[in-house]
Amino acid sequence: MTAAVPTGPIDREPLPTRGEPLPSAAEQEATLREVLAAAGVEPGAYDDRIIEWLARWEWSTVATIASWVQRAAEQPTD
């Protein structure tokens, strides 16, 4: 994974650590796929299209969505 995905509630725009470059679209796509796989999400063909589309957004949007998936996957199930 490239820049760190926030692990808790987000109160301000998530950005890479000072001095680190913003992740490329390819790095952002890899981050999304890694987070989704860790959450047990198997993407279909349309999911793949949306992942590729979303990866071209700015890092703060990608990081926030990845954080939601990551945190939801960590919630205990009954």
PDB file of N, CA and C in Angstrom:
ATOM      1  N   MET A   1       0.854  -1.171   0.000  1.00  0.00           N
ATOM      2  CA  MET A   1       0.000   0.000   0.000  1.00  0.00           C
ATOM      3  C   MET A   1       0.898   1.232   0.000  1.00  0.00           C
ATOM      4  N   THR A   2       0.455   2.275  -0.636  1.00  0.00           N
ATOM      5  CA  THR A   2       1.251   3.504  -0.717  1.00  0.00           C
ATOM      6  C   THR A   2       0.985   4.363   0.508  1.00  0.00           C
ATOM      7  N   ALA A   3       0.432   5.528   0.324  1.00  0.00           N
ATOM      8  CA  ALA A   3       0.131   6.408   1.457  1.00  0.00           C
ATOM      9  C   ALA A   3      -0.826   5.690   2.408  1.00  0.00           C
ATOM     10  N   ALA A   4      -0.725   6.027   3.672  1.00  0.00           N
ATOM     11  CA  ALA A   4      -1.511   5.333   4.688  1.00  0.00           C
ATOM     12  C   ALA A   4      -2.998   5.647   4.581  1.00  0.00           C
ATOM     13  N   VAL A   5      -3.803   4.599   4.683  1.00  0.00           N
ATOM     14  CA  VAL A   5      -5.254   4.748   4.733  1.00  0.00           C
ATOM     15  C   VAL A   5      -5.624   4.976   6.195  1.00  0.00           C
ATOM     16  N   PRO A   6      -6.400   6.010   6.491  1.00  0.00           N
ATOM     17  CA  PRO A   6      -6.789   6.263   7.880  1.00  0.00           C
ATOM     18  C   PRO A   6      -7.524   5.061   8.482  1.00  0.00           C
ATOM     19  N   THR A   7      -7.256   4.782   9.748  1.00  0.00           N
ATOM     20  CA  THR A   7      -7.859   3.622  10.406  1.00  0.00           C
ATOM     21  C   THR A   7      -9.000   3.986  11.348  1.00  0.00           C
ATOM     22  N   GLY A   8      -9.254   5.250  11.530  1.00  0.00           N
ATOM     23  CA  GLY A   8     -10.331   5.686  12.420  1.00  0.00           C
ATOM     24  C   GLY A   8     -11.134   6.789  11.771  1.00  0.00           C
ATOM     25  N   PRO A   9     -12.075   7.358  12.515  1.00  0.00           N
ATOM     26  CA  PRO A   9     -12.883   8.448  11.974  1.00  0.00           C
ATOM     27  C   PRO A   9     -12.005   9.581  11.423  1.00  0.00           C
ATOM     28  N   ILE A  10     -12.440  10.157  10.328  1.00  0.00           N
ATOM     29  CA  ILE A  10     -11.656  11.181   9.631  1.00  0.00           C
ATOM     30  C   ILE A  10     -12.274  12.549   9.901  1.00  0.00           C
ATOM     31  N   ASP A  11     -11.484  13.436  10.465  1.00  0.00           N
ATOM     32  CA  ASP A  11     -11.959  14.782  10.786  1.00  0.00           C
ATOM     33  C   ASP A  11     -11.429  15.853   9.842  1.00  0.00           C
ATOM     34  N   ARG A  12     -10.423  15.505   9.035  1.00  0.00           N
ATOM     35  CA  ARG A  12      -9.884  16.464   8.062  1.00  0.00           C
ATOM     36  C   ARG A  12      -9.347  15.682   6.868  1.00  0.00           C
ATOM     37  N   GLU A  13      -9.081  16.390   5.807  1.00  0.00           N
ATOM     38  CA  GLU A  13      -8.652  15.767   4.557  1.00  0.00           C
ATOM     39  C   GLU A  13      -7.418  14.894   4.768  1.00  0.00           C
ATOM     40  N   PRO A  14      -7.500  13.594   4.425  1.00  0.00           N
ATOM     41  CA  PRO A  14      -6.324  12.737   4.564  1.00  0.00           C
ATOM     42  C   PRO A  14      -5.312  13.020   3.446  1.00  0.00           C
ATOM     43  N   LEU A  15      -4.104  13.296   3.838  1.00  0.00           N
ATOM     44  CA  LEU A  15      -3.016  13.566   2.897  1.00  0.00           C
ATOM     45  C   LEU A  15      -1.822  12.688   3.253  1.00  0.00           C
ATOM     46  N   PRO A  16      -0.931  12.417   2.287  1.00  0.00           N
ATOM     47  CA  PRO A  16       0.279  11.664   2.612  1.00  0.00           C
ATOM     48  C   PRO A  16       1.117  12.418   3.649  1.00  0.00           C
ATOM     49  N   THR A  17       2.002  11.699   4.290  1.00  0.00           N
ATOM     50  CA  THR A  17       2.917  12.311   5.243  1.00  0.00           C
ATOM     51  C   THR A  17       3.700  13.414   4.545  1.00  0.00           C
ATOM     52  N   ARG A  18       3.962  14.473   5.266  1.00  0.00           N
ATOM     53  CA  ARG A  18       4.676  15.630   4.704  1.00  0.00           C
ATOM     54  C   ARG A  18       5.950  15.172   3.976  1.00  0.00           C
ATOM     55  N   GLY A  19       6.124  15.664   2.778  1.00  0.00           N
ATOM     56  CA  GLY A  19       7.300  15.337   1.986  1.00  0.00           C
ATOM     57  C   GLY A  19       7.111  14.131   1.077  1.00  0.00           C
ATOM     58  N   GLU A  20       6.071  13.337   1.303  1.00  0.00           N
ATOM     59  CA  GLU A  20       5.804  12.194   0.435  1.00  0.00           C
ATOM     60  C   GLU A  20       4.953  12.654  -0.745  1.00  0.00           C
ATOM     61  N   PRO A  21       5.198  12.098  -1.926  1.00  0.00           N
ATOM     62  CA  PRO A  21       4.382  12.492  -3.083  1.00  0.00           C
ATOM     63  C   PRO A  21       2.981  11.892  -2.985  1.00  0.00           C
ATOM     64  N   LEU A  22       2.048  12.508  -3.677  1.00  0.00           N
ATOM     65  CA  LEU A  22       0.710  11.934  -3.766  1.00  0.00           C
ATOM     66  C   LEU A  22       0.788  10.630  -4.559  1.00  0.00           C
ATOM     67  N   PRO A  23       0.014   9.629  -4.187  1.00  0.00           N
ATOM     68  CA  PRO A  23       0.038   8.371  -4.934  1.00  0.00           C
ATOM     69  C   PRO A  23      -0.466   8.571  -6.364  1.00  0.00           C
ATOM     70  N   SER A  24       0.097   7.799  -7.279  1.00  0.00           N
ATOM     71  CA  SER A  24      -0.364   7.819  -8.670  1.00  0.00           C
ATOM     72  C   SER A  24      -1.701   7.083  -8.752  1.00  0.00           C
ATOM     73  N   ALA A  25      -2.364   7.198  -9.887  1.00  0.00           N
ATOM     74  CA  ALA A  25      -3.628   6.480 -10.086  1.00  0.00           C
ATOM     75  C   ALA A  25      -3.409   4.972  -9.950  1.00  0.00           C
ATOM     76  N   ALA A  26      -2.298   4.469 -10.472  1.00  0.00           N
ATOM     77  CA  ALA A  26      -2.003   3.034 -10.364  1.00  0.00           C
ATOM     78  C   ALA A  26      -1.812   2.622  -8.903  1.00  0.00           C
ATOM     79  N   GLU A  27      -1.137   3.460  -8.136  1.00  0.00           N
ATOM     80  CA  GLU A  27      -0.943   3.168  -6.709  1.00  0.00           C
ATOM     81  C   GLU A  27      -2.270   3.241  -5.958  1.00  0.00           C
ATOM     82  N   GLN A  28      -3.097   4.190  -6.328  1.00  0.00           N
ATOM     83  CA  GLN A  28      -4.403   4.309  -5.681  1.00  0.00           C
ATOM     84  C   GLN A  28      -5.280   3.111  -6.014  1.00  0.00           C
ATOM     85  N   GLU A  29      -5.223   2.658  -7.254  1.00  0.00           N
ATOM     86  CA  GLU A  29      -5.982   1.463  -7.637  1.00  0.00           C
ATOM     87  C   GLU A  29      -5.499   0.256  -6.838  1.00  0.00           C
ATOM     88  N   ALA A  30      -4.191   0.117  -6.698  1.00  0.00           N
ATOM     89  CA  ALA A  30      -3.639  -0.993  -5.914  1.00  0.00           C
ATOM     90  C   ALA A  30      -4.102  -0.920  -4.461  1.00  0.00           C
ATOM     91  N   THR A  31      -4.139   0.277  -3.898  1.00  0.00           N
ATOM     92  CA  THR A  31      -4.607   0.456  -2.520  1.00  0.00           C
ATOM     93  C   THR A  31      -6.063   0.033  -2.399  1.00  0.00           C
ATOM     94  N   LEU A  32      -6.903   0.492  -3.318  1.00  0.00           N
ATOM     95  CA  LEU A  32      -8.318   0.109  -3.281  1.00  0.00           C
ATOM     96  C   LEU A  32      -8.487  -1.402  -3.389  1.00  0.00           C
ATOM     97  N   ARG A  33      -7.779  -2.016  -4.311  1.00  0.00           N
ATOM     98  CA  ARG A  33      -7.895  -3.470  -4.491  1.00  0.00           C
ATOM     99  C   ARG A  33      -7.409  -4.221  -3.252  1.00  0.00           C
ATOM    100  N   GLU A  34      -6.341  -3.743  -2.639  1.00  0.00           N
ATOM    101  CA  GLU A  34      -5.814  -4.380  -1.432  1.00  0.00           C
ATOM    102  C   GLU A  34      -6.825  -4.292  -0.288  1.00  0.00           C
ATOM    103  N   VAL A  35      -7.396  -3.121  -0.091  1.00  0.00           N
ATOM    104  CA  VAL A  35      -8.375  -2.928   0.990  1.00  0.00           C
ATOM    105  C   VAL A  35      -9.624  -3.776   0.729  1.00  0.00           C
ATOM    106  N   LEU A  36     -10.102  -3.791  -0.505  1.00  0.00           N
ATOM    107  CA  LEU A  36     -11.282  -4.592  -0.832  1.00  0.00           C
ATOM    108  C   LEU A  36     -11.010  -6.081  -0.642  1.00  0.00           C
ATOM    109  N   ALA A  37      -9.854  -6.549  -1.076  1.00  0.00           N
ATOM    110  CA  ALA A  37      -9.502  -7.964  -0.905  1.00  0.00           C
ATOM    111  C   ALA A  37      -9.415  -8.331   0.573  1.00  0.00           C
ATOM    112  N   ALA A  38      -8.803  -7.466   1.370  1.00  0.00           N
ATOM    113  CA  ALA A  38      -8.685  -7.723   2.810  1.00  0.00           C
ATOM    114  C   ALA A  38     -10.059  -7.771   3.473  1.00  0.00           C
ATOM    115  N   ALA A  39     -11.027  -7.057   2.902  1.00  0.00           N
ATOM    116  CA  ALA A  39     -12.389  -7.046   3.441  1.00  0.00           C
ATOM    117  C   ALA A  39     -13.221  -8.213   2.902  1.00  0.00           C
ATOM    118  N   GLY A  40     -12.613  -9.022   2.030  1.00  0.00           N
ATOM    119  CA  GLY A  40     -13.327 -10.171   1.482  1.00  0.00           C
ATOM    120  C   GLY A  40     -14.213  -9.850   0.302  1.00  0.00           C
ATOM    121  N   VAL A  41     -13.971  -8.703  -0.339  1.00  0.00           N
ATOM    122  CA  VAL A  41     -14.782  -8.291  -1.490  1.00  0.00           C
ATOM    123  C   VAL A  41     -14.132  -8.813  -2.768  1.00  0.00           C
ATOM    124  N   GLU A  42     -14.888  -9.615  -3.520  1.00  0.00           N
ATOM    125  CA  GLU A  42     -14.420 -10.105  -4.811  1.00  0.00           C
ATOM    126  C   GLU A  42     -15.074  -9.253  -5.891  1.00  0.00           C
ATOM    127  N   PRO A  43     -14.298  -8.412  -6.580  1.00  0.00           N
ATOM    128  CA  PRO A  43     -14.905  -7.517  -7.566  1.00  0.00           C
ATOM    129  C   PRO A  43     -15.333  -8.240  -8.840  1.00  0.00           C
ATOM    130  N   GLY A  44     -16.458  -7.793  -9.388  1.00  0.00           N
ATOM    131  CA  GLY A  44     -16.914  -8.254 -10.686  1.00  0.00           C
ATOM    132  C   GLY A  44     -16.416  -7.297 -11.760  1.00  0.00           C
ATOM    133  N   ALA A  45     -16.834  -7.523 -12.982  1.00  0.00           N
ATOM    134  CA  ALA A  45     -16.364  -6.702 -14.103  1.00  0.00           C
ATOM    135  C   ALA A  45     -16.743  -5.231 -13.928  1.00  0.00           C
ATOM    136  N   TYR A  46     -17.983  -4.968 -13.502  1.00  0.00           N
ATOM    137  CA  TYR A  46     -18.390  -3.573 -13.318  1.00  0.00           C
ATOM    138  C   TYR A  46     -17.676  -2.969 -12.122  1.00  0.00           C
ATOM    139  N   ASP A  47     -17.491  -3.754 -11.064  1.00  0.00           N
ATOM    140  CA  ASP A  47     -16.718  -3.277  -9.912  1.00  0.00           C
ATOM    141  C   ASP A  47     -15.328  -2.835 -10.366  1.00  0.00           C
ATOM    142  N   ASP A  48     -14.702  -3.639 -11.234  1.00  0.00           N
ATOM    143  CA  ASP A  48     -13.366  -3.292 -11.739  1.00  0.00           C
ATOM    144  C   ASP A  48     -13.379  -1.942 -12.443  1.00  0.00           C
ATOM    145  N   ARG A  49     -14.408  -1.692 -13.235  1.00  0.00           N
ATOM    146  CA  ARG A  49     -14.512  -0.397 -13.929  1.00  0.00           C
ATOM    147  C   ARG A  49     -14.603   0.748 -12.936  1.00  0.00           C
ATOM    148  N   ILE A  50     -15.384   0.560 -11.878  1.00  0.00           N
ATOM    149  CA  ILE A  50     -15.556   1.617 -10.882  1.00  0.00           C
ATOM    150  C   ILE A  50     -14.277   1.809 -10.076  1.00  0.00           C
ATOM    151  N   ILE A  51     -13.578   0.737  -9.757  1.00  0.00           N
ATOM    152  CA  ILE A  51     -12.293   0.847  -9.051  1.00  0.00           C
ATOM    153  C   ILE A  51     -11.316   1.663  -9.894  1.00  0.00           C
ATOM    154  N   GLU A  52     -11.239   1.357 -11.192  1.00  0.00           N
ATOM    155  CA  GLU A  52     -10.339   2.092 -12.087  1.00  0.00           C
ATOM    156  C   GLU A  52     -10.743   3.564 -12.177  1.00  0.00           C
ATOM    157  N   TRP A  53     -12.033   3.835 -12.252  1.00  0.00           N
ATOM    158  CA  TRP A  53     -12.537   5.215 -12.307  1.00  0.00           C
ATOM    159  C   TRP A  53     -12.228   5.950 -11.010  1.00  0.00           C
ATOM    160  N   LEU A  54     -12.531   5.320  -9.891  1.00  0.00           N
ATOM    161  CA  LEU A  54     -12.316   5.941  -8.591  1.00  0.00           C
ATOM    162  C   LEU A  54     -10.834   6.215  -8.338  1.00  0.00           C
ATOM    163  N   ALA A  55      -9.968   5.348  -8.822  1.00  0.00           N
ATOM    164  CA  ALA A  55      -8.521   5.505  -8.612  1.00  0.00           C
ATOM    165  C   ALA A  55      -7.976   6.779  -9.252  1.00  0.00           C
ATOM    166  N   ARG A  56      -8.714   7.377 -10.172  1.00  0.00           N
ATOM    167  CA  ARG A  56      -8.266   8.619 -10.816  1.00  0.00           C
ATOM    168  C   ARG A  56      -8.703   9.862 -10.043  1.00  0.00           C
ATOM    169  N   TRP A  57      -9.457   9.691  -8.962  1.00  0.00           N
ATOM    170  CA  TRP A  57      -9.853  10.816  -8.115  1.00  0.00           C
ATOM    171  C   TRP A  57      -8.672  11.208  -7.244  1.00  0.00           C
ATOM    172  N   GLU A  58      -8.813  12.316  -6.522  1.00  0.00           N
ATOM    173  CA  GLU A  58      -7.717  12.760  -5.655  1.00  0.00           C
ATOM    174  C   GLU A  58      -7.569  11.789  -4.479  1.00  0.00           C
ATOM    175  N   TRP A  59      -6.356  11.746  -3.924  1.00  0.00           N
ATOM    176  CA  TRP A  59      -6.027  10.811  -2.856  1.00  0.00           C
ATOM    177  C   TRP A  59      -6.977  10.931  -1.668  1.00  0.00           C
ATOM    178  N   SER A  60      -7.367  12.131  -1.298  1.00  0.00           N
ATOM    179  CA  SER A  60      -8.213  12.285  -0.111  1.00  0.00           C
ATOM    180  C   SER A  60      -9.547  11.550  -0.270  1.00  0.00           C
ATOM    181  N   THR A  61     -10.107  11.525  -1.470  1.00  0.00           N
ATOM    182  CA  THR A  61     -11.350  10.794  -1.713  1.00  0.00           C
ATOM    183  C   THR A  61     -11.109   9.295  -1.666  1.00  0.00           C
ATOM    184  N   VAL A  62     -10.072   8.833  -2.344  1.00  0.00           N
ATOM    185  CA  VAL A  62      -9.736   7.407  -2.356  1.00  0.00           C
ATOM    186  C   VAL A  62      -9.445   6.916  -0.941  1.00  0.00           C
ATOM    187  N   ALA A  63      -8.665   7.676  -0.193  1.00  0.00           N
ATOM    188  CA  ALA A  63      -8.302   7.279   1.171  1.00  0.00           C
ATOM    189  C   ALA A  63      -9.524   7.206   2.075  1.00  0.00           C
ATOM    190  N   THR A  64     -10.450   8.133   1.919  1.00  0.00           N
ATOM    191  CA  THR A  64     -11.656   8.128   2.748  1.00  0.00           C
ATOM    192  C   THR A  64     -12.517   6.905   2.453  1.00  0.00           C
ATOM    193  N   ILE A  65     -12.735   6.608   1.189  1.00  0.00           N
ATOM    194  CA  ILE A  65     -13.545   5.441   0.824  1.00  0.00           C
ATOM    195  C   ILE A  65     -12.854   4.154   1.256  1.00  0.00           C
ATOM    196  N   ALA A  66     -11.546   4.067   1.041  1.00  0.00           N
ATOM    197  CA  ALA A  66     -10.799   2.883   1.486  1.00  0.00           C
ATOM    198  C   ALA A  66     -10.892   2.726   2.999  1.00  0.00           C
ATOM    199  N   SER A  67     -10.852   3.828   3.713  1.00  0.00           N
ATOM    200  CA  SER A  67     -10.969   3.793   5.171  1.00  0.00           C
ATOM    201  C   SER A  67     -12.332   3.262   5.601  1.00  0.00           C
ATOM    202  N   TRP A  68     -13.394   3.683   4.917  1.00  0.00           N
ATOM    203  CA  TRP A  68     -14.739   3.174   5.249  1.00  0.00           C
ATOM    204  C   TRP A  68     -14.785   1.656   5.102  1.00  0.00           C
ATOM    205  N   VAL A  69     -14.261   1.158   3.970  1.00  0.00           N
ATOM    206  CA  VAL A  69     -14.281  -0.287   3.708  1.00  0.00           C
ATOM    207  C   VAL A  69     -13.475  -1.016   4.775  1.00  0.00           C
ATOM    208  N   GLN A  70     -12.294  -0.499   5.059  1.00  0.00           N
ATOM    209  CA  GLN A  70     -11.408  -1.120   6.043  1.00  0.00           C
ATOM    210  C   GLN A  70     -12.070  -1.169   7.420  1.00  0.00           C
ATOM    211  N   ARG A  71     -12.644  -0.055   7.845  1.00  0.00           N
ATOM    212  CA  ARG A  71     -13.276   0.001   9.169  1.00  0.00           C
ATOM    213  C   ARG A  71     -14.528  -0.862   9.229  1.00  0.00           C
ATOM    214  N   ALA A  72     -15.309  -0.904   8.156  1.00  0.00           N
ATOM    215  CA  ALA A  72     -16.512  -1.746   8.139  1.00  0.00           C
ATOM    216  C   ALA A  72     -16.138  -3.221   8.236  1.00  0.00           C
ATOM    217  N   ALA A  73     -15.052  -3.603   7.582  1.00  0.00           N
ATOM    218  CA  ALA A  73     -14.608  -4.997   7.616  1.00  0.00           C
ATOM    219  C   ALA A  73     -14.113  -5.404   8.998  1.00  0.00           C
ATOM    220  N   GLU A  74     -13.667  -4.442   9.785  1.00  0.00           N
ATOM    221  CA  GLU A  74     -13.147  -4.735  11.120  1.00  0.00           C
ATOM    222  C   GLU A  74     -14.246  -4.856  12.167  1.00  0.00           C
ATOM    223  N   GLN A  75     -15.473  -4.463  11.828  1.00  0.00           N
ATOM    224  CA  GLN A  75     -16.575  -4.517  12.787  1.00  0.00           C
ATOM    225  C   GLN A  75     -16.941  -5.971  13.070  1.00  0.00           C
ATOM    226  N   PRO A  76     -17.120  -6.313  14.347  1.00  0.00           N
ATOM    227  CA  PRO A  76     -17.515  -7.692  14.666  1.00  0.00           C
ATOM    228  C   PRO A  76     -18.915  -7.988  14.135  1.00  0.00           C
ATOM    229  N   THR A  77     -19.110  -9.200  13.685  1.00  0.00           N
ATOM    230  CA  THR A  77     -20.427  -9.617  13.213  1.00  0.00           C
ATOM    231  C   THR A  77     -21.074 -10.499  14.268  1.00  0.00           C
ATOM    232  N   ASP A  78     -22.378 -10.441  14.333  1.00  0.00           N
ATOM    233  CA  ASP A  78     -23.105 -11.258  15.314  1.00  0.00           C
ATOM    234  C   ASP A  78     -23.556 -12.567  14.729  1.00  0.00           C
TER     235      ASP A  78
END
